Coordinates of C-alpha atoms in Angstrom, one line a residue:
Chain A
K1 CA 4.8 8.2 18.2
A2 CA 6.4 9.7 15.1
G3 CA 5.1 8.2 11.9
V4 CA 7.1 6.6 9.1
T5 CA 9.5 9.1 7.5
Q6 CA 11.0 9.0 4.1
T7 CA 13.8 11.1 2.6
P8 CA 14.1 12.8 0.3
R9 CA 10.5 13.6 -0.6
Y10 CA 11.3 14.6 -4.1
L11 CA 14.2 13.7 -6.4
I12 CA 15.1 14.3 -10.0
K13 CA 17.7 12.1 -11.6
T14 CA 18.9 11.3 -15.2
R15 CA 19.0 8.0 -17.0
G16 CA 21.9 5.9 -16.0
Q17 CA 22.4 7.4 -12.6
Q18 CA 21.7 5.6 -9.4
V19 CA 19.6 6.7 -6.4
T20 CA 19.2 5.8 -2.7
L21 CA 16.0 6.3 -0.8
S22 CA 15.7 6.2 2.9
C23 CA 12.9 5.1 5.2
S24 CA 12.8 5.4 9.0
P25 CA 10.0 3.2 10.5
I26 CA 7.9 3.8 13.5
S27 CA 9.9 3.2 16.7
G28 CA 9.7 -0.4 17.7
H29 CA 8.7 -1.7 14.2
R30 CA 11.0 -4.3 12.8
S31 CA 9.4 -4.9 9.4
V32 CA 9.9 -2.4 6.5
S33 CA 8.3 -2.9 3.1
W34 CA 8.8 -1.0 -0.1
Y35 CA 6.3 -0.4 -2.9
Q36 CA 6.5 1.3 -6.2
Q37 CA 3.4 3.3 -7.4
T38 CA 3.0 4.4 -11.0
P39 CA -0.1 5.4 -13.0
G40 CA 0.3 2.5 -15.3
Q41 CA 1.2 -0.4 -13.0
G42 CA -0.4 0.8 -9.8
L43 CA 1.0 -0.3 -6.4
Q44 CA 3.6 -3.0 -6.7
F45 CA 5.5 -4.7 -3.9
L46 CA 9.3 -4.4 -4.1
F47 CA 10.6 -6.1 -1.0
E48 CA 10.3 -6.5 2.7
Y49 CA 13.0 -6.6 5.3
F50 CA 12.6 -7.9 8.8
S51 CA 15.5 -7.7 11.4
E52 CA 18.0 -6.9 8.7
T53 CA 17.0 -9.9 6.5
Q54 CA 15.1 -9.7 3.2
R55 CA 12.0 -11.8 3.9
N56 CA 10.0 -11.3 0.7
K57 CA 10.8 -10.0 -2.8
G58 CA 8.6 -8.8 -5.6
N59 CA 9.1 -9.2 -9.4
F60 CA 11.6 -6.4 -10.0
P61 CA 14.9 -6.5 -11.8
G62 CA 18.2 -6.8 -9.9
R63 CA 18.7 -3.0 -10.3
F64 CA 16.4 -2.6 -7.4
S65 CA 18.0 -3.5 -4.1
G66 CA 17.5 -2.7 -0.5
R67 CA 18.9 -3.2 3.0
Q68 CA 17.9 -2.8 6.6
F69 CA 20.1 -1.6 9.4
S70 CA 20.2 -2.8 13.0
N71 CA 18.0 0.2 14.0
S72 CA 15.4 -1.0 11.5
R73 CA 16.0 2.0 9.2
S74 CA 15.9 0.9 5.6
E75 CA 17.3 2.1 2.3
M76 CA 16.5 1.1 -1.2
N77 CA 18.8 1.6 -4.1
V78 CA 18.1 1.7 -7.8
S79 CA 21.0 1.5 -10.1
T80 CA 21.2 2.4 -13.8
L81 CA 18.0 4.4 -13.7
E82 CA 15.5 4.1 -16.6
L83 CA 12.7 6.5 -17.5
G84 CA 10.2 3.9 -16.4
D85 CA 11.6 4.1 -12.8
S86 CA 9.8 7.4 -12.4
A87 CA 7.3 6.7 -9.6
L88 CA 6.2 7.3 -6.1
Y89 CA 8.2 5.0 -3.8
L90 CA 6.3 4.1 -0.6
C91 CA 7.8 2.6 2.5
A92 CA 5.6 0.9 5.1
S93 CA 6.5 -0.3 8.6
S94 CA 4.9 -2.8 10.9
S95 CA 5.5 -4.7 14.0
Q96 CA 6.4 -8.4 14.2
A97 CA 3.2 -10.2 13.5
S98 CA 1.9 -10.4 9.9
Q99 CA -1.7 -9.6 10.8
E100 CA -0.6 -6.2 12.1
T101 CA -1.2 -3.0 10.3
Q102 CA 1.3 -1.6 7.9
Y103 CA 1.8 2.2 8.3
F104 CA 2.9 4.0 5.2
G105 CA 5.2 7.0 4.8
P106 CA 4.4 9.9 2.5
G107 CA 6.6 8.5 -0.2
T108 CA 9.5 9.7 -2.3
R109 CA 8.6 11.0 -5.7
L110 CA 11.3 10.1 -8.2
L111 CA 11.5 11.6 -11.6
V112 CA 14.0 10.2 -14.1
L113 CA 14.8 12.4 -17.1
Chain B
A1 CA -1.2 -16.7 -6.6
Q2 CA -3.1 -13.9 -5.0
S3 CA -4.8 -11.1 -6.9
V4 CA -7.2 -8.3 -6.3
T5 CA -9.8 -6.9 -8.6
Q6 CA -11.5 -3.6 -8.0
L7 CA -14.5 -3.0 -10.2
G8 CA -14.6 0.5 -11.5
S9 CA -11.6 2.7 -11.8
H10 CA -13.8 5.8 -11.1
V11 CA -17.0 6.1 -9.0
S12 CA -19.0 9.2 -8.7
V13 CA -21.7 9.8 -6.0
S14 CA -23.6 12.8 -4.7
E15 CA -22.9 14.1 -1.2
G16 CA -25.1 12.2 1.3
A17 CA -25.5 9.2 -1.0
L18 CA -24.3 5.6 -0.4
V19 CA -20.7 4.8 -1.2
L20 CA -20.1 1.3 -2.6
L21 CA -16.6 0.3 -3.8
R22 CA -16.2 -3.2 -5.0
C23 CA -13.4 -5.6 -4.4
N24 CA -12.9 -9.2 -5.3
Y25 CA -9.9 -11.3 -4.4
S26 CA -8.4 -14.6 -5.2
S27 CA -6.2 -16.4 -2.8
S28 CA -5.1 -19.9 -2.3
V29 CA -5.0 -19.6 1.4
P30 CA -7.2 -17.6 3.9
P31 CA -6.1 -14.0 3.3
Y32 CA -5.9 -10.9 5.3
L33 CA -7.9 -8.1 3.5
F34 CA -7.5 -4.4 3.7
W35 CA -8.9 -1.1 2.4
Y36 CA -6.6 1.9 2.2
V37 CA -7.3 5.5 1.2
Q38 CA -4.8 7.8 -0.5
Y39 CA -5.2 11.5 -0.7
P40 CA -3.2 13.5 -3.3
N41 CA 0.5 13.6 -2.6
Q42 CA 0.2 11.5 0.4
G43 CA 0.9 7.9 1.4
L44 CA -1.7 5.3 2.2
Q45 CA -3.9 5.3 5.3
L46 CA -5.6 2.2 6.6
L47 CA -9.4 2.4 6.6
L48 CA -10.1 -1.1 7.9
K49 CA -8.8 -4.6 7.8
Y50 CA -10.1 -8.2 8.1
T51 CA -7.9 -10.8 9.6
T52 CA -10.1 -13.3 11.5
G53 CA -13.4 -13.2 13.4
A54 CA -16.4 -11.1 12.6
T55 CA -16.9 -10.7 8.9
L56 CA -18.4 -7.2 9.1
V57 CA -15.5 -4.9 9.8
K58 CA -15.9 -1.2 10.9
G59 CA -13.3 1.3 10.1
I60 CA -12.5 4.9 10.4
N61 CA -14.6 7.8 9.0
G62 CA -17.8 5.7 8.9
F63 CA -16.6 3.1 6.5
E64 CA -17.2 -0.6 6.8
A65 CA -16.7 -3.7 4.7
E66 CA -18.0 -7.2 4.8
F67 CA -15.9 -10.3 4.1
K68 CA -17.9 -12.8 2.1
K69 CA -15.8 -15.9 1.6
S70 CA -18.4 -17.6 -0.7
E71 CA -18.3 -14.6 -3.1
T72 CA -14.6 -13.9 -2.5
S73 CA -15.5 -10.3 -2.0
F74 CA -14.7 -7.5 0.4
H75 CA -16.7 -4.5 -0.7
L76 CA -16.4 -1.1 1.0
T77 CA -19.4 0.9 2.0
K78 CA -20.3 4.1 3.7
P79 CA -24.0 5.1 4.2
S80 CA -23.6 8.8 3.5
A81 CA -20.8 10.3 1.4
H82 CA -19.0 13.5 2.4
M83 CA -17.0 15.8 0.2
S84 CA -13.9 14.9 2.2
D85 CA -14.3 11.3 1.1
A86 CA -13.1 12.2 -2.4
A87 CA -9.8 10.3 -2.7
E88 CA -8.4 7.1 -4.2
Y89 CA -9.2 3.8 -2.5
F90 CA -7.2 0.6 -2.7
C91 CA -8.2 -2.9 -1.7
A92 CA -5.4 -5.2 -0.8
V93 CA -4.8 -8.8 0.2
R94 CA -2.0 -10.4 2.1
R95 CA -1.4 -14.0 3.0
G96 CA -1.8 -14.9 6.7
T97 CA 1.7 -16.1 7.0
G98 CA 5.1 -15.3 5.5
G99 CA 5.6 -11.7 6.0
F100 CA 4.1 -8.5 4.6
K101 CA 4.0 -9.0 0.9
T102 CA 0.8 -7.1 0.1
I103 CA -1.0 -7.2 -3.3
F104 CA -3.0 -4.2 -4.1
G105 CA -5.9 -3.7 -6.5
A106 CA -5.7 -1.0 -9.2
G107 CA -7.6 1.5 -7.1
T108 CA -10.9 3.3 -7.4
R109 CA -11.0 7.0 -7.5
L110 CA -14.1 8.3 -5.7
F111 CA -15.6 11.6 -6.7
V112 CA -18.2 13.3 -4.5
K113 CA -20.6 15.8 -6.1
A114 CA -22.1 18.6 -4.1

């Protein structure tokens, strides 16, 4: 099976712009979660989607949003970018049951100038 | 609220020595516990997990961890370090129900000296 893929892998944006990141989960996986990783804050949970519905949400401002499509692919969007949004954004997919393993993609590294 | 504390942001061991990475958690309900490894410029790879059952969990690459409820700990060990073990390790906790909201520790970077 192909692993979790994330596109693009690297991205440079300027403050005030918006960005959309994409995640394709492992085939058959219906849950997709997003995490932000920064040197200062570590790994922080953004949100989780299951069958096109947001099931959990972390403590991030409304500028961070996401969605999931019927084929389980997910996108996250960050509007009005700030310098502090520079981070590695990781996507993880999993099957239905919550005790199952999350499989992580390689991440998208976003740099905001 | 759940939280995870990893003791020591950096750990250095000699090749062949015991690896011990410490993790303590707090959770209001029985949690699921995980250890992940991250190599530079890569995503996270699961080393092992505890959900239910046997408290001593064996993972990949010779790692194991023991769930100790009385100590709220889930320390990661490996009897003999290898140069390839140098990476960052994350302990994580997740509630047993309600989806995949996972809380990660701050991470421990493992250095292995030749």
